[in-house]
Coordinates of C-alpha atoms in Angstrom, one line a residue:
X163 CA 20.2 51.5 -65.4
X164 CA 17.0 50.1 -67.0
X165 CA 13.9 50.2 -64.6
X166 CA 10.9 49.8 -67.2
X167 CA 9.8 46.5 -66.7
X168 CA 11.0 43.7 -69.8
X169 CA 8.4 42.6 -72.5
X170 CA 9.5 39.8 -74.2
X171 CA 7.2 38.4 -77.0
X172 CA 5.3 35.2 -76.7
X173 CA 8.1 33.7 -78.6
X174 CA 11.1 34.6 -76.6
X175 CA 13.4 31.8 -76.2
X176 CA 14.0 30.9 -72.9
X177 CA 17.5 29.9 -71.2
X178 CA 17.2 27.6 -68.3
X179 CA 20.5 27.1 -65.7
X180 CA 20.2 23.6 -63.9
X181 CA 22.2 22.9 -60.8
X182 CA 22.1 19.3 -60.5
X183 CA 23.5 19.7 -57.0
X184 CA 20.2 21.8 -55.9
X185 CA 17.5 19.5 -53.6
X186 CA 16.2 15.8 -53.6
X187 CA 14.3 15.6 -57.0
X188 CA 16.0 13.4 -59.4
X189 CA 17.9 15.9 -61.9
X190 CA 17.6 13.4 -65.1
X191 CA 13.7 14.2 -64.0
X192 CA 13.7 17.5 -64.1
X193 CA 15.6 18.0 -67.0
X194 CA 13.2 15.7 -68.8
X195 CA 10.2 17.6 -67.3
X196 CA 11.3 21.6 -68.6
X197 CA 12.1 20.3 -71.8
X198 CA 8.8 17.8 -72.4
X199 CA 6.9 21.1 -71.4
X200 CA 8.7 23.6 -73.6
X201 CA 8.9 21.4 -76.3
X202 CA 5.4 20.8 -76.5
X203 CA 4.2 24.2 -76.3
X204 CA 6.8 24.9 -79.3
X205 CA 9.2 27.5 -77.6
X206 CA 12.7 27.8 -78.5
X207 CA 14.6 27.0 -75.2
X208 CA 18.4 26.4 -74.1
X209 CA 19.0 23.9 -71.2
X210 CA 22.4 24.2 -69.2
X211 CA 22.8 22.3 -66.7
X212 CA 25.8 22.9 -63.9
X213 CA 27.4 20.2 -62.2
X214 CA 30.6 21.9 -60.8
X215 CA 29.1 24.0 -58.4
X216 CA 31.9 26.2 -58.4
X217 CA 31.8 27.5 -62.4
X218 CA 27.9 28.3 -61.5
X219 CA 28.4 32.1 -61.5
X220 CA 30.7 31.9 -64.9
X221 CA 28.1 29.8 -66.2
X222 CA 25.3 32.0 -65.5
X223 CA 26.8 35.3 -66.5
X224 CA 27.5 33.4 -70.1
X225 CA 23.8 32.2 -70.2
X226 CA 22.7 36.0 -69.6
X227 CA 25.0 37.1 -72.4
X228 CA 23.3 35.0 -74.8
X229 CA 20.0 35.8 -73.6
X230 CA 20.1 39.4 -73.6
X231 CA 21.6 39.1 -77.2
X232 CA 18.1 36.8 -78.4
X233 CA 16.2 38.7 -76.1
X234 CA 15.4 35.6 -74.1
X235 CA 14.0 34.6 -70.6
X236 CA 16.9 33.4 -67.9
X237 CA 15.4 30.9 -65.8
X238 CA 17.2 29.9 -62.7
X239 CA 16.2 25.5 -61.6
X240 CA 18.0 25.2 -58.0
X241 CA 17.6 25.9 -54.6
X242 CA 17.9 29.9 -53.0
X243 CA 22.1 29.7 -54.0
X244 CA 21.5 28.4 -57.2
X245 CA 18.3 31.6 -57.5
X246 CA 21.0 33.9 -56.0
X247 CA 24.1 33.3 -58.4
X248 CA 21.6 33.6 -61.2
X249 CA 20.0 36.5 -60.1
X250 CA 23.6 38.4 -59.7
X251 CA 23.9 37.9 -63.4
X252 CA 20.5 39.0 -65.0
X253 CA 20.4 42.3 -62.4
X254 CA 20.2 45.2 -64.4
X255 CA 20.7 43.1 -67.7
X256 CA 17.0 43.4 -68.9
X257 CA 16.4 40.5 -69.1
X258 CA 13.2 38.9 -67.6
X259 CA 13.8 36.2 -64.8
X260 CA 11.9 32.7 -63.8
X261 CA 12.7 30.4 -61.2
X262 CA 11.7 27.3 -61.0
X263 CA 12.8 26.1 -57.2
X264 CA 14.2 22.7 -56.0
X265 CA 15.6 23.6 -52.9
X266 CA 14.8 22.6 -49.2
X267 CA 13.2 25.9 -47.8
X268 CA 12.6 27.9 -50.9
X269 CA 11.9 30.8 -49.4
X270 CA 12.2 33.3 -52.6
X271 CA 9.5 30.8 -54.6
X272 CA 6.9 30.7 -52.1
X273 CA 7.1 34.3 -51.1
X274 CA 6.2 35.2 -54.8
X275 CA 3.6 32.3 -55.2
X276 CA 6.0 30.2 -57.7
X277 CA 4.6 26.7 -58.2
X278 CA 6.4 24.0 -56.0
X279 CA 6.7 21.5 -58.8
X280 CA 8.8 21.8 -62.0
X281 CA 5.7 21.2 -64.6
X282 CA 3.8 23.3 -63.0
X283 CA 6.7 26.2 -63.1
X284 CA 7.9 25.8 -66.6
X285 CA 4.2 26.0 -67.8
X286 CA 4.1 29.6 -65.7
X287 CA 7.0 31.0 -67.5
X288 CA 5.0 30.8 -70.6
X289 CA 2.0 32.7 -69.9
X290 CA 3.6 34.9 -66.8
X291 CA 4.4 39.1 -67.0
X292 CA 7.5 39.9 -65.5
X293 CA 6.7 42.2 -62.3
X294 CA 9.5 44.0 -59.8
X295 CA 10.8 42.2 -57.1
X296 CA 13.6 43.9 -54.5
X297 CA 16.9 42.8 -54.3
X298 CA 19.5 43.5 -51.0
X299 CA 23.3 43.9 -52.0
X300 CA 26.5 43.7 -49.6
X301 CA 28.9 44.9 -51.2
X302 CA 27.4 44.8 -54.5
X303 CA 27.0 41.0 -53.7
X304 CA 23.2 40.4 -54.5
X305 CA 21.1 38.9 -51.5
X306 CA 17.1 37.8 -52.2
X307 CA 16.3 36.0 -49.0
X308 CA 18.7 37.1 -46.2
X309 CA 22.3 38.3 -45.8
X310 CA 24.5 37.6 -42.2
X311 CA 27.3 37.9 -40.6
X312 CA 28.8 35.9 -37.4
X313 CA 27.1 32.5 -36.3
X314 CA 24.2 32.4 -38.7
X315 CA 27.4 31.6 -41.1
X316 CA 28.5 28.9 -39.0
X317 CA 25.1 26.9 -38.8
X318 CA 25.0 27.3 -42.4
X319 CA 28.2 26.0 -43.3
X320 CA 27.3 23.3 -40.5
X321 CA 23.9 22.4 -41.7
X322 CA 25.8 21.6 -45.4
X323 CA 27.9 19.3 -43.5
X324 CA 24.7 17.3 -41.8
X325 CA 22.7 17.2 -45.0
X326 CA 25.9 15.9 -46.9
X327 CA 25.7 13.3 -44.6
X328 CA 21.9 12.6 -43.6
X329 CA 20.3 14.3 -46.3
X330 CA 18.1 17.3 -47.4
X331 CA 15.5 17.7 -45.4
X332 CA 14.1 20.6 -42.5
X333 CA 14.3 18.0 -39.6
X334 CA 18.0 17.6 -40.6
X335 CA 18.6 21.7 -41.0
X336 CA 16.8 21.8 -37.5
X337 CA 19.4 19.7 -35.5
X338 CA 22.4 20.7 -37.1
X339 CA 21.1 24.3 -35.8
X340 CA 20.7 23.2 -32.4
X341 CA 24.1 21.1 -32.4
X342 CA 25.9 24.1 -33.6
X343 CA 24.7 26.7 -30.8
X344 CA 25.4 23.5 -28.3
X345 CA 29.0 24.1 -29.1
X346 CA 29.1 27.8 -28.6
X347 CA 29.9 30.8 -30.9
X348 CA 31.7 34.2 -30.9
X349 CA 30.6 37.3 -30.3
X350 CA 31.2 40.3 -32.1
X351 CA 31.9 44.2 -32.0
X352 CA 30.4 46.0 -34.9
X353 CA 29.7 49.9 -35.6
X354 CA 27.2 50.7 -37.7
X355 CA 26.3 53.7 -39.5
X356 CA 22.1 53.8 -40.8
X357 CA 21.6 55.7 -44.1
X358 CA 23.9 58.3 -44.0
X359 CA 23.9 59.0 -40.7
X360 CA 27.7 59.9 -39.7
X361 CA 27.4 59.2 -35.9
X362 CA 27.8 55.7 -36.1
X363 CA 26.9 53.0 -33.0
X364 CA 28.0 50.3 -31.1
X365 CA 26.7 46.7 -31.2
X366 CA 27.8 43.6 -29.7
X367 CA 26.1 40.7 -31.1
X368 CA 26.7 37.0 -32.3
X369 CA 25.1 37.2 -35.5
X370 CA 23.9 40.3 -37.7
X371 CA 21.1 38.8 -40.2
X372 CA 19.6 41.3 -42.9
X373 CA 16.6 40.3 -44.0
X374 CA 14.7 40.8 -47.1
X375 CA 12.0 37.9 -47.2
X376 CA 9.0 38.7 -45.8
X377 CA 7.6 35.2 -45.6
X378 CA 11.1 34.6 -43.9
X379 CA 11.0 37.1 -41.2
X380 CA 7.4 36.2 -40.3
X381 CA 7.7 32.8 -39.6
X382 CA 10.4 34.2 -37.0
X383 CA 8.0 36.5 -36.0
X384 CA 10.2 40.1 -37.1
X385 CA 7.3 42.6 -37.0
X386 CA 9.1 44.7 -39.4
X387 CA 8.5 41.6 -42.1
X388 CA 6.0 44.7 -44.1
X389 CA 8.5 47.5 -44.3
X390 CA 10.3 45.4 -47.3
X391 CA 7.6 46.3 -49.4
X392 CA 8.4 49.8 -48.8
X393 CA 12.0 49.9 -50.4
X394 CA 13.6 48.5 -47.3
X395 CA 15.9 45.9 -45.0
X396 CA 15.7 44.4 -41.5
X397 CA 18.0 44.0 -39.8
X398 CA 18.3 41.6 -36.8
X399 CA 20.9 41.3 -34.0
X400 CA 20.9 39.3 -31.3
X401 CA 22.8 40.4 -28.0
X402 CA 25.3 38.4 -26.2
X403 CA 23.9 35.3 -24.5
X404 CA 24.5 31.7 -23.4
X405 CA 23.8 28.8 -25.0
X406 CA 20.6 27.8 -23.2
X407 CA 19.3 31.2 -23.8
X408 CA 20.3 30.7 -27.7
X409 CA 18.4 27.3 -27.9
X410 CA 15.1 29.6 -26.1
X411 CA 15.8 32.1 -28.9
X412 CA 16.1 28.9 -31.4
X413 CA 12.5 27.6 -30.4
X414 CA 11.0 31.1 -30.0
X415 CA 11.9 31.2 -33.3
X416 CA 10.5 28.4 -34.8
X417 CA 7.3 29.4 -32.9
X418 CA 7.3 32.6 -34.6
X419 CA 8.0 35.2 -31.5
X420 CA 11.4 36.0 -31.9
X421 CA 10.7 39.7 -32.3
X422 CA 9.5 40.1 -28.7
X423 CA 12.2 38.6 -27.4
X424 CA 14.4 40.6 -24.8
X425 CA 17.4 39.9 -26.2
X426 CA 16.8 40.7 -29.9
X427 CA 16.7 44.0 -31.4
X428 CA 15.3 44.8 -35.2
X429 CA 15.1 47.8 -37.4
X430 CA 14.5 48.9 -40.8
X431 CA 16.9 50.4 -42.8
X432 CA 17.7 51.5 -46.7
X433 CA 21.3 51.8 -46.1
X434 CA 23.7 50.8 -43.1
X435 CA 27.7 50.5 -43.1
X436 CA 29.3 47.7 -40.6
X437 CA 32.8 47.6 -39.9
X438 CA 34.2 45.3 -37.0
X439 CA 35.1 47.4 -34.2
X440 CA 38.9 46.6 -34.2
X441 CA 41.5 48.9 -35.0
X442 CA 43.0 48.4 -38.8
X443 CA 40.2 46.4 -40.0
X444 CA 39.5 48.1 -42.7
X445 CA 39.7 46.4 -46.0
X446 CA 39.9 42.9 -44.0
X447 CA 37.3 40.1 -45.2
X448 CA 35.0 39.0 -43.4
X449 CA 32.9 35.5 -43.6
X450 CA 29.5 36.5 -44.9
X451 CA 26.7 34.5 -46.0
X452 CA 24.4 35.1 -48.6
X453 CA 21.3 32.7 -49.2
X454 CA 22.9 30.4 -47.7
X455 CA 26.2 30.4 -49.8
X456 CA 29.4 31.8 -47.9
X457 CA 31.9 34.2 -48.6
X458 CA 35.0 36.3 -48.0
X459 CA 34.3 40.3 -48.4
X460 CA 35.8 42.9 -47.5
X461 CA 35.3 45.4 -44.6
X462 CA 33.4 47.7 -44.3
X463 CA 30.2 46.4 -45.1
X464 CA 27.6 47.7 -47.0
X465 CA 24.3 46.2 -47.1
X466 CA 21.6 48.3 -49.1
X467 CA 18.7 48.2 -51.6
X468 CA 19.5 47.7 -54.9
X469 CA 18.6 50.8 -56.9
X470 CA 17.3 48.7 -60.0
X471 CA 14.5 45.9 -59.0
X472 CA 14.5 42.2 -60.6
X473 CA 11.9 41.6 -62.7
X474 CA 10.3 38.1 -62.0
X475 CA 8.3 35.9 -63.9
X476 CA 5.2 35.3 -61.1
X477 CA 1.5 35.0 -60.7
X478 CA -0.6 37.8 -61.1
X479 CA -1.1 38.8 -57.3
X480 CA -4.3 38.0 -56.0

């Protein structure tokens, strides 16, 4: 697999995917804004723009296609989900990558400095070098923010539900959170195996979250937020409590002291295996969530770092 970093002239077209379902801004906008930009600095561009969420990753594999054949820029306009399912497509193609975010959180953007508005953004992919960024895979399933298993899953697909309803916004992400743990969750039995190691552990836990945003894990307060700059995960369990004690966690978190809490555990890892610990599980799926988008895999599971890095269009760092 390629790991030299891409060098596409100061001509190379650029191919942008829109998701139209992706945050508040008005898409029409948008759209008008990447292509006033490009236009007037003279570069060759392709707009597509998604609006059945569900042919997004056929739609994004097709864009990298045509890219890698000009030599081209992919360029990913959405929230993290829209970043992720783009991101699966241009690993390991060659091709350089830009992201210009209209999400609610957008962790992956501000953890790489990205501008927060679209002019701004479009008029960084002109001038910006592509530098390495790490990517997480379960089950070959790419992951640039964070990866879970158990209830983080259910407040996800819960907080969808509330912002379908209410609207995109963090006050609205916040109390669907704090409804969902209201209502109670189950627990889980998981072994896990850490980079090779064959003796493999026990863990009983409501959710497993793999992280791999450092801005992420230290607004939570995960002290090893600094290891992912040294080719790694962390991983984050929390052990069997009640729901007041999961609404403490919930505010500890928001605080930012999560990691010293009694009843969470953290480590760093390159490699770990999970499998549910029941007998004949093997090969069953299991709901996982990914950025924020869910899905059905297959046990066991194996989250790791990528061996190729993503090469992202982003400010020089300071």
């Amino acid at each position: 697999m390629p790991t030299d970093p891409p060098e596409p002239d100061s001509n190379a077209p650029i191919f942008v995917v829109l998701n139209v379902g992706s945050g508040s801004d008005d898409a029409n906008a948008t759209r008008a804004t990447i292509e006033r930009v490009l236009s007037e600095a003279g570069r060759k561009h392709e707009l597509t723009v998604v609006d059945e969420p569900a042919r997004l990753h056929d739609i994004a594999r097709n864009v990298v296609g045509r890219a890698r054949a000009r030599g081209g820029i992919v360029v990913a306009a959405g929230g993290d989900g829209t970043i992720n399912a783009v991101a699966q497509a241009v690993l390991g193609s060659g091709c350089a990558f830009g992201v210009l975010p209209q999400g609610t959180f957008n962790y992956f953007s501000r953890t790489h400095g990205l501008p927060a508005t679209t002019e701004e953004g479009t008029r960084l992919l002109l001038t910006a070098e592509a530098q390495p960024v790490q990517v997480g895979l379960v089950n070959d399933r790419v992951f640039l923010v964070n990866a879970s298993l158990g209830l983080y899953p259910k407040l996800l697909e819960d907080r969808e539900a509330y912002k379908q309803q209410y609207g995109r916004s963090r006050l609205v992400a916040l109390w669907s959170g704090v409804m969902t743990l209201l209502r109670g969750h189950r627990r889980l039995r998981l072994h896990l195996e850490q980079d090779g190691d064959l003796q493999a552990c026990e863990l009983r836990t409501s959710t497993l979250f793999i992280g791999n945003n450092r801005l992420q894990l230290e607004q939570i307060g995960i002290r090893e937020a600094p290891l992912l700059e040294q080719g790694r995960l962390a991983a984050i369990a929390l052990r069997p409590v009640g729901r007041l004690e999961m609404l403490w966690l919930l505010l500890r978190g928001a605080f930012g002291q999560l990691g010293d809490a009694d009843k969470v555990s953290s480590f760093p890892f390159a490699r770990i295996t999970v499998q549910p610990a029941l007998r004949g599980r093997a090969g069953r799926r299991i709901k996982v969530a990914t950025d924020g988008e869910i899905a059905w895999l297959a046990t066991p599971l194996v989250f790791r770092v990528a061996p190729q890095p993503l090469w992202l269009l982003k400010p020089e760092p300071q």
